[in-house]
């Protein structure tokens, strides 16, 4: 669901998933559960975060997308 909503938000606001960068915050980096091993301060594109969200089911990637696109 996070991936689907992230893509919808990007389409709605004309955000290019290959170039729009998101910064990993403390809350996301220390998220319990499955992880993509993101570190505080990392800067990744939405596309990279979508891969991190879907392949290892990274809760940290999910939180970073929510923080960055939910504003």
mmCIF file of N, CA and C in Angstrom:
data_model
loop_
_atom_site.group_PDB
_atom_site.id
_atom_site.type_symbol
_atom_site.label_atom_id
_atom_site.label_comp_id
_atom_site.label_asym_id
_atom_site.label_seq_id
_atom_site.Cartn_x
_atom_site.Cartn_y
_atom_site.Cartn_z
ATOM 1 N N UNK A 1 0.827 -1.193 0.000
ATOM 2 C CA UNK A 1 0.000 0.000 0.000
ATOM 3 C C UNK A 1 0.873 1.259 0.000
ATOM 4 N N UNK A 2 1.981 1.247 0.762
ATOM 5 C CA UNK A 2 2.870 2.415 0.799
ATOM 6 C C UNK A 2 3.429 2.710 -0.580
ATOM 7 N N UNK A 3 3.831 1.670 -1.303
ATOM 8 C CA UNK A 3 4.382 1.860 -2.654
ATOM 9 C C UNK A 3 3.319 2.458 -3.574
ATOM 10 N N UNK A 4 2.128 1.909 -3.519
ATOM 11 C CA UNK A 4 1.030 2.388 -4.361
ATOM 12 C C UNK A 4 0.719 3.857 -4.082
ATOM 13 N N UNK A 5 0.592 4.208 -2.809
ATOM 14 C CA UNK A 5 0.273 5.597 -2.459
ATOM 15 C C UNK A 5 1.426 6.545 -2.802
ATOM 16 N N UNK A 6 2.654 6.082 -2.631
ATOM 17 C CA UNK A 6 3.810 6.912 -3.002
ATOM 18 C C UNK A 6 3.798 7.228 -4.485
ATOM 19 N N UNK A 7 3.500 6.238 -5.295
ATOM 20 C CA UNK A 7 3.443 6.449 -6.747
ATOM 21 C C UNK A 7 2.298 7.390 -7.112
ATOM 22 N N UNK A 8 1.151 7.223 -6.469
ATOM 23 C CA UNK A 8 0.021 8.138 -6.728
ATOM 24 C C UNK A 8 0.379 9.576 -6.377
ATOM 25 N N UNK A 9 1.028 9.790 -5.237
ATOM 26 C CA UNK A 9 1.430 11.143 -4.834
ATOM 27 C C UNK A 9 2.411 11.726 -5.846
ATOM 28 N N UNK A 10 3.362 10.914 -6.287
ATOM 29 C CA UNK A 10 4.343 11.393 -7.269
ATOM 30 C C UNK A 10 3.674 11.784 -8.579
ATOM 31 N N UNK A 11 2.704 11.001 -9.007
ATOM 32 C CA UNK A 11 1.982 11.337 -10.235
ATOM 33 C C UNK A 11 1.162 12.612 -10.049
ATOM 34 N N UNK A 12 0.483 12.714 -8.914
ATOM 35 C CA UNK A 12 -0.373 13.873 -8.663
ATOM 36 C C UNK A 12 0.423 15.178 -8.638
ATOM 37 N N UNK A 13 1.606 15.165 -8.026
ATOM 38 C CA UNK A 13 2.403 16.378 -7.883
ATOM 39 C C UNK A 13 3.558 16.451 -8.879
ATOM 40 N N UNK A 14 3.512 15.602 -9.900
ATOM 41 C CA UNK A 14 4.510 15.593 -10.968
ATOM 42 C C UNK A 14 5.941 15.494 -10.408
ATOM 43 N N UNK A 15 6.131 14.543 -9.497
ATOM 44 C CA UNK A 15 7.441 14.288 -8.897
ATOM 45 C C UNK A 15 8.119 13.182 -9.698
ATOM 46 N N UNK A 16 9.331 13.443 -10.155
ATOM 47 C CA UNK A 16 10.091 12.451 -10.914
ATOM 48 C C UNK A 16 10.749 11.488 -9.926
ATOM 49 N N UNK A 17 10.336 10.223 -9.931
ATOM 50 C CA UNK A 17 10.843 9.260 -8.954
ATOM 51 C C UNK A 17 12.328 8.949 -9.143
ATOM 52 N N UNK A 18 12.868 9.262 -10.312
ATOM 53 C CA UNK A 18 14.282 8.986 -10.575
ATOM 54 C C UNK A 18 15.210 10.096 -10.084
ATOM 55 N N UNK A 19 14.660 11.291 -9.836
ATOM 56 C CA UNK A 19 15.516 12.405 -9.420
ATOM 57 C C UNK A 19 15.150 13.007 -8.063
ATOM 58 N N UNK A 20 13.905 12.879 -7.636
ATOM 59 C CA UNK A 20 13.482 13.456 -6.348
ATOM 60 C C UNK A 20 14.145 12.682 -5.218
ATOM 61 N N UNK A 21 14.881 13.387 -4.369
ATOM 62 C CA UNK A 21 15.646 12.737 -3.306
ATOM 63 C C UNK A 21 14.971 12.926 -1.947
ATOM 64 N N UNK A 22 15.068 11.893 -1.132
ATOM 65 C CA UNK A 22 14.500 11.889 0.208
ATOM 66 C C UNK A 22 15.616 11.605 1.210
ATOM 67 N N UNK A 23 15.585 12.312 2.330
ATOM 68 C CA UNK A 23 16.609 12.116 3.361
ATOM 69 C C UNK A 23 16.048 11.215 4.455
ATOM 70 N N UNK A 24 16.860 10.265 4.897
ATOM 71 C CA UNK A 24 16.471 9.334 5.949
ATOM 72 C C UNK A 24 16.607 10.025 7.306
ATOM 73 N N UNK A 25 15.514 10.074 8.046
ATOM 74 C CA UNK A 25 15.497 10.688 9.374
ATOM 75 C C UNK A 25 15.716 9.627 10.454
ATOM 76 N N UNK A 26 16.016 10.086 11.685
ATOM 77 C CA UNK A 26 16.258 9.176 12.815
ATOM 78 C C UNK A 26 15.136 8.160 12.979
ATOM 79 N N UNK A 27 13.914 8.653 12.961
ATOM 80 C CA UNK A 27 12.750 7.796 13.202
ATOM 81 C C UNK A 27 12.698 6.643 12.209
ATOM 82 N N UNK A 28 13.052 6.905 10.962
ATOM 83 C CA UNK A 28 13.015 5.862 9.935
ATOM 84 C C UNK A 28 14.188 4.898 10.075
ATOM 85 N N UNK A 29 15.364 5.422 10.333
ATOM 86 C CA UNK A 29 16.566 4.584 10.408
ATOM 87 C C UNK A 29 16.493 3.579 11.553
ATOM 88 N N UNK A 30 15.807 3.943 12.623
ATOM 89 C CA UNK A 30 15.723 3.062 13.791
ATOM 90 C C UNK A 30 14.371 2.364 13.906
ATOM 91 N N UNK A 31 13.649 2.284 12.790
ATOM 92 C CA UNK A 31 12.343 1.631 12.753
ATOM 93 C C UNK A 31 12.510 0.132 13.028
ATOM 94 N N UNK A 32 11.740 -0.422 13.957
ATOM 95 C CA UNK A 32 11.862 -1.866 14.217
ATOM 96 C C UNK A 32 11.300 -2.691 13.061
ATOM 97 N N UNK A 33 11.661 -3.944 13.036
ATOM 98 C CA UNK A 33 11.166 -4.857 12.007
ATOM 99 C C UNK A 33 12.149 -4.988 10.867
ATOM 100 N N UNK A 34 11.658 -5.424 9.730
ATOM 101 C CA UNK A 34 12.531 -5.625 8.579
ATOM 102 C C UNK A 34 13.137 -4.308 8.137
ATOM 103 N N UNK A 35 14.341 -4.390 7.581
ATOM 104 C CA UNK A 35 15.083 -3.170 7.283
ATOM 105 C C UNK A 35 15.847 -3.288 5.975
ATOM 106 N N UNK A 36 16.016 -2.145 5.314
ATOM 107 C CA UNK A 36 16.864 -2.056 4.125
ATOM 108 C C UNK A 36 18.235 -1.504 4.515
ATOM 109 N N UNK A 37 18.489 -1.424 5.825
ATOM 110 C CA UNK A 37 19.774 -0.954 6.361
ATOM 111 C C UNK A 37 20.077 0.504 6.004
ATOM 112 N N UNK A 38 19.049 1.340 5.975
ATOM 113 C CA UNK A 38 19.250 2.762 5.709
ATOM 114 C C UNK A 38 19.859 3.428 6.928
ATOM 115 N N UNK A 39 20.700 4.414 6.709
ATOM 116 C CA UNK A 39 21.381 5.134 7.778
ATOM 117 C C UNK A 39 20.856 6.568 7.845
ATOM 118 N N UNK A 40 20.866 7.135 9.040
ATOM 119 C CA UNK A 40 20.433 8.521 9.234
ATOM 120 C C UNK A 40 21.250 9.420 8.303
ATOM 121 N N UNK A 41 20.544 10.281 7.575
ATOM 122 C CA UNK A 41 21.203 11.223 6.680
ATOM 123 C C UNK A 41 21.374 10.723 5.255
ATOM 124 N N UNK A 42 21.149 9.424 5.012
ATOM 125 C CA UNK A 42 21.218 8.918 3.638
ATOM 126 C C UNK A 42 20.249 9.707 2.762
ATOM 127 N N UNK A 43 20.622 9.916 1.519
ATOM 128 C CA UNK A 43 19.769 10.603 0.560
ATOM 129 C C UNK A 43 19.541 9.659 -0.612
ATOM 130 N N UNK A 44 18.301 9.242 -0.798
ATOM 131 C CA UNK A 44 17.963 8.289 -1.852
ATOM 132 C C UNK A 44 16.832 8.844 -2.702
ATOM 133 N N UNK A 45 16.766 8.389 -3.942
ATOM 134 C CA UNK A 45 15.651 8.786 -4.799
ATOM 135 C C UNK A 45 14.416 7.989 -4.389
ATOM 136 N N UNK A 46 13.267 8.478 -4.810
ATOM 137 C CA UNK A 46 12.020 7.755 -4.543
ATOM 138 C C UNK A 46 12.117 6.360 -5.166
ATOM 139 N N UNK A 47 12.664 6.261 -6.353
ATOM 140 C CA UNK A 47 12.794 4.964 -7.017
ATOM 141 C C UNK A 47 13.630 3.995 -6.171
ATOM 142 N N UNK A 48 14.756 4.456 -5.648
ATOM 143 C CA UNK A 48 15.603 3.604 -4.803
ATOM 144 C C UNK A 48 14.858 3.172 -3.542
ATOM 145 N N UNK A 49 14.087 4.097 -2.965
ATOM 146 C CA UNK A 49 13.327 3.763 -1.766
ATOM 147 C C UNK A 49 12.206 2.770 -2.069
ATOM 148 N N UNK A 50 11.605 2.876 -3.243
ATOM 149 C CA UNK A 50 10.576 1.906 -3.608
ATOM 150 C C UNK A 50 11.169 0.503 -3.713
ATOM 151 N N UNK A 51 12.348 0.386 -4.288
ATOM 152 C CA UNK A 51 13.026 -0.911 -4.333
ATOM 153 C C UNK A 51 13.324 -1.403 -2.917
ATOM 154 N N UNK A 52 13.838 -0.517 -2.073
ATOM 155 C CA UNK A 52 14.164 -0.886 -0.691
ATOM 156 C C UNK A 52 12.914 -1.277 0.089
ATOM 157 N N UNK A 53 11.813 -0.667 -0.248
ATOM 158 C CA UNK A 53 10.537 -0.972 0.394
ATOM 159 C C UNK A 53 10.027 -2.344 -0.029
ATOM 160 N N UNK A 54 10.129 -2.645 -1.315
ATOM 161 C CA UNK A 54 9.500 -3.862 -1.833
ATOM 162 C C UNK A 54 10.384 -5.107 -1.781
ATOM 163 N N UNK A 55 11.681 -4.987 -2.024
ATOM 164 C CA UNK A 55 12.524 -6.182 -2.068
ATOM 165 C C UNK A 55 12.795 -6.747 -0.678
ATOM 166 N N UNK A 56 13.419 -6.000 0.242
ATOM 167 C CA UNK A 56 13.606 -6.570 1.578
ATOM 168 C C UNK A 56 12.474 -6.210 2.536
ATOM 169 N N UNK A 57 11.402 -5.643 2.007
ATOM 170 C CA UNK A 57 10.275 -5.180 2.837
ATOM 171 C C UNK A 57 10.752 -4.233 3.934
ATOM 172 N N UNK A 58 11.567 -3.262 3.555
ATOM 173 C CA UNK A 58 12.178 -2.361 4.522
ATOM 174 C C UNK A 58 11.216 -1.382 5.160
ATOM 175 N N UNK A 59 10.977 -1.548 6.451
ATOM 176 C CA UNK A 59 10.158 -0.587 7.194
ATOM 177 C C UNK A 59 10.803 0.789 7.208
ATOM 178 N N UNK A 60 12.141 0.824 7.207
ATOM 179 C CA UNK A 60 12.845 2.102 7.201
ATOM 180 C C UNK A 60 12.604 2.858 5.896
ATOM 181 N N UNK A 61 12.551 2.143 4.784
ATOM 182 C CA UNK A 61 12.261 2.770 3.491
ATOM 183 C C UNK A 61 10.826 3.284 3.452
ATOM 184 N N UNK A 62 9.914 2.509 4.013
ATOM 185 C CA UNK A 62 8.510 2.914 4.066
ATOM 186 C C UNK A 62 8.343 4.212 4.853
ATOM 187 N N UNK A 63 9.015 4.285 5.987
ATOM 188 C CA UNK A 63 8.923 5.477 6.831
ATOM 189 C C UNK A 63 9.548 6.691 6.141
ATOM 190 N N UNK A 64 10.653 6.495 5.435
ATOM 191 C CA UNK A 64 11.299 7.595 4.724
ATOM 192 C C UNK A 64 10.388 8.135 3.621
ATOM 193 N N UNK A 65 9.744 7.241 2.875
ATOM 194 C CA UNK A 65 8.794 7.681 1.850
ATOM 195 C C UNK A 65 7.644 8.455 2.473
ATOM 196 N N UNK A 66 7.118 7.945 3.553
ATOM 197 C CA UNK A 66 6.000 8.620 4.218
ATOM 198 C C UNK A 66 6.409 9.991 4.729
ATOM 199 N N UNK A 67 7.612 10.083 5.310
ATOM 200 C CA UNK A 67 8.099 11.378 5.812
ATOM 201 C C UNK A 67 8.299 12.370 4.675
ATOM 202 N N UNK A 68 8.880 11.915 3.580
ATOM 203 C CA UNK A 68 9.254 12.811 2.490
ATOM 204 C C UNK A 68 8.089 13.209 1.604
ATOM 205 N N UNK A 69 7.201 12.276 1.325
ATOM 206 C CA UNK A 69 6.101 12.566 0.398
ATOM 207 C C UNK A 69 4.833 13.004 1.119
ATOM 208 N N UNK A 70 4.775 12.815 2.405
ATOM 209 C CA UNK A 70 3.581 13.145 3.149
ATOM 210 C C UNK A 70 3.492 14.578 3.622
ATOM 211 N N UNK A 71 4.417 15.396 3.191
ATOM 212 C CA UNK A 71 4.432 16.798 3.642
ATOM 213 C C UNK A 71 3.732 17.698 2.690
#
